[in-house]
Short mmCIF file of C-alpha atoms in Angstrom, two decimals:
data_model
loop_
_atom_site.label_atom_id
_atom_site.label_comp_id
_atom_site.label_asym_id
_atom_site.label_seq_id
_atom_site.Cartn_x
_atom_site.Cartn_y
_atom_site.Cartn_z
CA ALA A 1 4.34 10.84 12.61
CA GLN A 2 1.62 8.24 12.62
CA SER A 3 2.36 4.56 12.76
CA VAL A 4 0.63 1.20 12.88
CA THR A 5 1.62 -2.03 14.57
CA GLN A 6 0.37 -5.38 13.41
CA LEU A 7 0.77 -8.04 16.06
CA GLY A 8 1.74 -11.40 14.66
CA SER A 9 3.52 -11.80 11.34
CA HIS A 10 1.62 -15.06 10.80
CA VAL A 11 -1.83 -16.18 11.90
CA SER A 12 -3.09 -19.71 11.29
CA VAL A 13 -6.75 -20.71 11.39
CA SER A 14 -8.83 -23.65 10.29
CA GLU A 15 -11.39 -23.29 7.56
CA GLY A 16 -14.65 -22.09 9.16
CA ALA A 17 -12.95 -20.58 12.19
CA LEU A 18 -12.98 -16.95 13.25
CA VAL A 19 -10.32 -14.72 11.71
CA LEU A 20 -8.84 -11.98 13.92
CA LEU A 21 -5.97 -9.85 12.65
CA ARG A 22 -4.75 -7.17 15.01
CA CYS A 23 -3.79 -3.58 14.24
CA ASN A 24 -2.94 -0.82 16.69
CA TYR A 25 -2.30 2.73 15.57
CA SER A 26 -0.43 5.67 16.94
CA SER A 27 -1.95 8.94 15.92
CA SER A 28 -2.00 12.44 17.36
CA VAL A 29 -5.09 13.38 15.38
CA PRO A 30 -8.26 11.46 14.52
CA PRO A 31 -6.97 8.78 12.19
CA TYR A 32 -8.18 7.46 8.89
CA LEU A 33 -7.49 3.74 8.81
CA PHE A 34 -7.43 1.14 6.09
CA TRP A 35 -7.06 -2.61 5.63
CA TYR A 36 -5.60 -4.02 2.43
CA VAL A 37 -5.19 -7.61 1.23
CA GLN A 38 -2.39 -8.90 -0.98
CA TYR A 39 -2.46 -12.25 -2.76
CA PRO A 40 0.88 -13.75 -3.87
CA ASN A 41 2.66 -11.71 -6.53
CA GLN A 42 -0.20 -9.24 -6.81
CA GLY A 43 -0.82 -5.65 -5.82
CA LEU A 44 -2.77 -4.57 -2.76
CA GLN A 45 -6.56 -4.50 -2.79
CA LEU A 46 -8.59 -2.33 -0.45
CA LEU A 47 -10.73 -4.35 1.97
CA LEU A 48 -12.27 -1.53 3.99
CA LYS A 49 -11.64 1.92 5.40
CA TYR A 50 -12.55 3.91 8.49
CA THR A 51 -13.16 7.62 7.95
CA SER A 52 -14.77 8.72 11.25
CA ALA A 53 -18.31 7.68 10.41
CA ALA A 54 -19.53 4.36 11.88
CA THR A 55 -17.00 2.67 14.15
CA LEU A 56 -17.88 -0.76 12.76
CA VAL A 57 -16.84 -0.88 9.14
CA LYS A 58 -17.89 -3.60 6.75
CA GLY A 59 -15.73 -4.46 3.79
CA ILE A 60 -15.52 -6.88 0.93
CA ASN A 61 -15.37 -10.67 1.19
CA GLY A 62 -17.19 -10.72 4.54
CA PHE A 63 -14.50 -8.83 6.47
CA GLU A 64 -15.20 -6.11 8.98
CA ALA A 65 -13.18 -3.99 11.39
CA GLU A 66 -14.05 -2.05 14.50
CA PHE A 67 -12.45 1.25 15.41
CA LYS A 68 -11.83 1.49 19.17
CA LYS A 69 -10.39 4.83 20.16
CA SER A 70 -9.87 3.83 23.81
CA GLU A 71 -7.70 0.93 22.70
CA THR A 72 -6.19 2.68 19.63
CA SER A 73 -7.09 -0.44 17.70
CA PHE A 74 -8.61 -1.31 14.35
CA HIS A 75 -8.70 -5.13 14.32
CA LEU A 76 -9.91 -7.01 11.26
CA THR A 77 -12.33 -9.92 11.68
CA LYS A 78 -14.24 -12.46 9.65
CA PRO A 79 -16.67 -14.92 11.27
CA SER A 80 -15.75 -17.91 9.12
CA ALA A 81 -12.49 -18.35 7.24
CA HIS A 82 -12.38 -19.68 3.70
CA MET A 83 -9.40 -21.22 1.99
CA SER A 84 -9.46 -18.29 -0.44
CA ASP A 85 -8.77 -15.87 2.45
CA ALA A 86 -5.17 -17.06 2.66
CA ALA A 87 -3.15 -13.95 1.86
CA GLU A 88 -1.18 -11.15 3.48
CA TYR A 89 -3.09 -8.36 5.16
CA PHE A 90 -1.86 -4.84 5.74
CA CYS A 91 -3.19 -2.18 8.06
CA ALA A 92 -2.50 1.46 7.12
CA VAL A 93 -3.04 4.89 8.65
CA SER A 94 -3.19 8.26 6.93
CA ASP A 95 -0.33 10.57 7.88
CA ARG A 96 0.33 14.22 7.13
CA LYS A 97 3.84 14.90 5.84
CA ALA A 98 5.54 17.62 7.87
CA GLY A 99 6.21 20.81 5.96
CA THR A 100 3.98 20.09 2.97
CA GLY A 101 0.73 18.90 4.50
CA PHE A 102 0.62 16.13 1.93
CA GLN A 103 -1.32 13.11 3.06
CA LYS A 104 0.22 9.71 2.64
CA LEU A 105 -0.40 6.21 3.98
CA VAL A 106 1.82 4.49 6.52
CA PHE A 107 1.61 0.72 6.37
CA GLY A 108 2.16 -1.95 8.97
CA THR A 109 4.53 -4.83 8.29
CA GLY A 110 1.69 -7.16 7.39
CA THR A 111 0.17 -10.37 8.72
CA ARG A 112 0.15 -13.53 6.67
CA LEU A 113 -3.08 -15.49 7.14
CA LEU A 114 -2.80 -19.24 6.70
CA VAL A 115 -6.02 -21.27 6.37
CA SER A 116 -5.94 -25.02 6.79
CA PRO A 117 -8.68 -27.43 5.70
CA SER B 1 -13.51 3.26 -14.12
CA GLN B 2 -9.87 3.70 -13.27
CA THR B 3 -7.15 1.22 -14.15
CA ILE B 4 -3.49 1.16 -13.22
CA HIS B 5 -0.86 -0.72 -15.23
CA GLN B 6 2.71 -1.62 -14.46
CA TRP B 7 5.37 -3.18 -16.64
CA PRO B 8 7.28 -5.26 -16.86
CA ALA B 9 5.74 -7.81 -14.52
CA THR B 10 9.08 -9.43 -13.78
CA LEU B 11 12.65 -8.36 -14.43
CA VAL B 12 16.04 -9.92 -13.81
CA GLN B 13 18.93 -7.50 -14.12
CA PRO B 14 22.67 -7.73 -13.35
CA VAL B 15 24.30 -5.48 -10.78
CA GLY B 16 25.37 -2.20 -12.32
CA SER B 17 22.77 -2.22 -15.09
CA PRO B 18 20.17 0.54 -15.54
CA LEU B 19 16.52 0.24 -14.60
CA SER B 20 13.28 1.67 -15.90
CA LEU B 21 9.89 0.65 -14.53
CA GLU B 22 6.75 2.22 -15.88
CA CYS B 23 3.35 2.88 -14.37
CA THR B 24 0.33 4.35 -16.13
CA VAL B 25 -3.14 5.19 -14.88
CA GLU B 26 -6.30 5.35 -16.97
CA GLY B 27 -9.67 6.89 -16.24
CA THR B 28 -8.65 9.81 -14.01
CA SER B 29 -6.89 13.15 -14.29
CA ASN B 30 -4.09 14.66 -12.21
CA PRO B 31 -3.86 11.76 -9.78
CA ASN B 32 -1.38 11.57 -6.96
CA LEU B 33 1.09 8.83 -7.85
CA TYR B 34 3.29 6.72 -5.61
CA TRP B 35 6.14 4.22 -5.87
CA TYR B 36 6.60 1.66 -3.11
CA ARG B 37 9.10 -1.13 -2.57
CA GLN B 38 8.15 -4.26 -0.74
CA ALA B 39 10.88 -6.46 0.68
CA ALA B 40 10.07 -9.82 2.22
CA GLY B 41 8.77 -9.43 5.77
CA ARG B 42 9.23 -5.67 5.81
CA GLY B 43 5.96 -4.26 4.61
CA LEU B 44 5.74 -1.39 2.15
CA GLN B 45 8.29 1.38 1.95
CA LEU B 46 7.21 4.58 0.22
CA LEU B 47 9.93 5.64 -2.21
CA PHE B 48 8.48 8.57 -4.16
CA TYR B 49 5.25 10.41 -4.63
CA SER B 50 4.07 12.97 -7.14
CA VAL B 51 1.21 15.46 -7.07
CA GLY B 52 1.65 16.62 -10.66
CA ILE B 53 3.76 16.57 -13.84
CA GLY B 54 7.41 17.11 -13.01
CA GLN B 55 6.72 17.25 -9.26
CA ILE B 56 8.53 14.45 -7.45
CA SER B 57 9.10 14.04 -3.74
CA SER B 58 11.55 11.50 -2.40
CA GLU B 59 10.89 9.81 0.89
CA VAL B 60 14.21 8.07 1.45
CA PRO B 61 17.70 8.54 0.01
CA GLN B 62 18.55 5.68 -2.29
CA ASN B 63 19.89 4.50 -5.58
CA LEU B 64 16.63 5.22 -7.38
CA SER B 65 14.94 8.19 -9.02
CA ALA B 66 11.45 8.89 -10.31
CA SER B 67 9.99 11.02 -13.05
CA ARG B 68 6.52 12.01 -14.19
CA PRO B 69 6.74 13.08 -17.81
CA GLN B 70 2.97 12.95 -18.38
CA ASP B 71 -0.06 13.41 -16.16
CA ARG B 72 -0.78 9.72 -15.77
CA GLN B 73 2.68 8.24 -16.25
CA PHE B 74 5.16 7.56 -13.46
CA ILE B 75 8.60 6.09 -14.07
CA LEU B 76 11.06 4.60 -11.60
CA SER B 77 14.68 4.54 -12.70
CA SER B 78 18.20 3.72 -11.67
CA LYS B 79 21.51 4.30 -13.44
CA LYS B 80 23.28 1.40 -11.73
CA LEU B 81 21.40 -1.30 -9.85
CA LEU B 82 22.59 -2.71 -6.55
CA LEU B 83 21.81 -6.12 -5.10
CA SER B 84 19.80 -4.36 -2.41
CA ASP B 85 17.44 -2.96 -5.06
CA SER B 86 15.82 -6.37 -5.45
CA GLY B 87 12.20 -6.45 -4.38
CA PHE B 88 8.60 -6.07 -5.42
CA TYR B 89 7.83 -2.59 -6.72
CA LEU B 90 4.31 -1.28 -6.51
CA CYS B 91 2.81 1.79 -8.10
CA ALA B 92 -0.32 3.36 -6.65
CA TRP B 93 -2.61 6.29 -7.32
CA SER B 94 -5.06 8.37 -5.30
CA PRO B 95 -7.44 11.18 -6.29
CA PRO B 96 -5.80 14.62 -6.54
CA GLY B 97 -5.46 16.95 -3.59
CA ARG B 98 -3.11 17.38 -0.64
CA VAL B 99 -5.48 17.55 2.25
CA ALA B 100 -8.15 14.95 1.69
CA ARG B 101 -7.34 12.29 4.21
CA THR B 102 -10.13 9.97 3.24
CA TYR B 103 -8.59 9.00 -0.04
CA GLU B 104 -7.33 5.48 -0.12
CA GLN B 105 -4.70 4.42 -2.61
CA TYR B 106 -5.22 2.02 -5.48
CA PHE B 107 -2.40 -0.29 -6.39
CA GLY B 108 -1.06 -1.73 -9.59
CA PRO B 109 -0.10 -5.40 -10.06
CA GLY B 110 3.57 -4.80 -9.24
CA THR B 111 6.95 -5.58 -10.77
CA ARG B 112 9.21 -8.27 -9.32
CA LEU B 113 12.82 -7.12 -9.71
CA THR B 114 15.70 -9.49 -9.08
CA VAL B 115 19.19 -8.06 -9.23
CA THR B 116 21.84 -10.75 -9.77
#
């Protein structure tokens, strides 16, 4: 089964600083990877996805992520943090359910981004 | 465009009471539907998924059940709630099909359930 590991349950940055949220995946087949954002008491919103095209994926709100097969990583970055970026971020990998072939998403435990003025 | 609704938004229920959470999707046909539970600091746990009317797959044994009485309606139920059922419940949908791995999931606004 596929899995993802998000290093750091909390990341704190100052407004204007670089945002780096880490995600490492474990996959026996070429993975499809996703980043989602969740604001307090809301559902998850898709930020970006990697589907084996370009390794550098650009998403909404100025975020981007780079797929690095050699490092089994899919870290999320943003050059300059805004106060509105404060939220929880989830990395996810597509996984095939044994026996049925059904595709589902496996989520990491999330990283809470804190942005200070 | 597609829209996903969940209700109620918040719910406080005593231990031992029944539960019914509803999720509906608009603007698509025969979607795959999912129920997740999110507990603080533990990420998302997939509870059930459905590829069609009356077709429910359970991911983990628990005190909950799911039903899909209509194409775009997904219901999460319990006969007797436990304290451990408290959490944030999220419904999601994805385009139909079993093998398309590129399909991301789209989430509803969630239901906050507190069992007292």
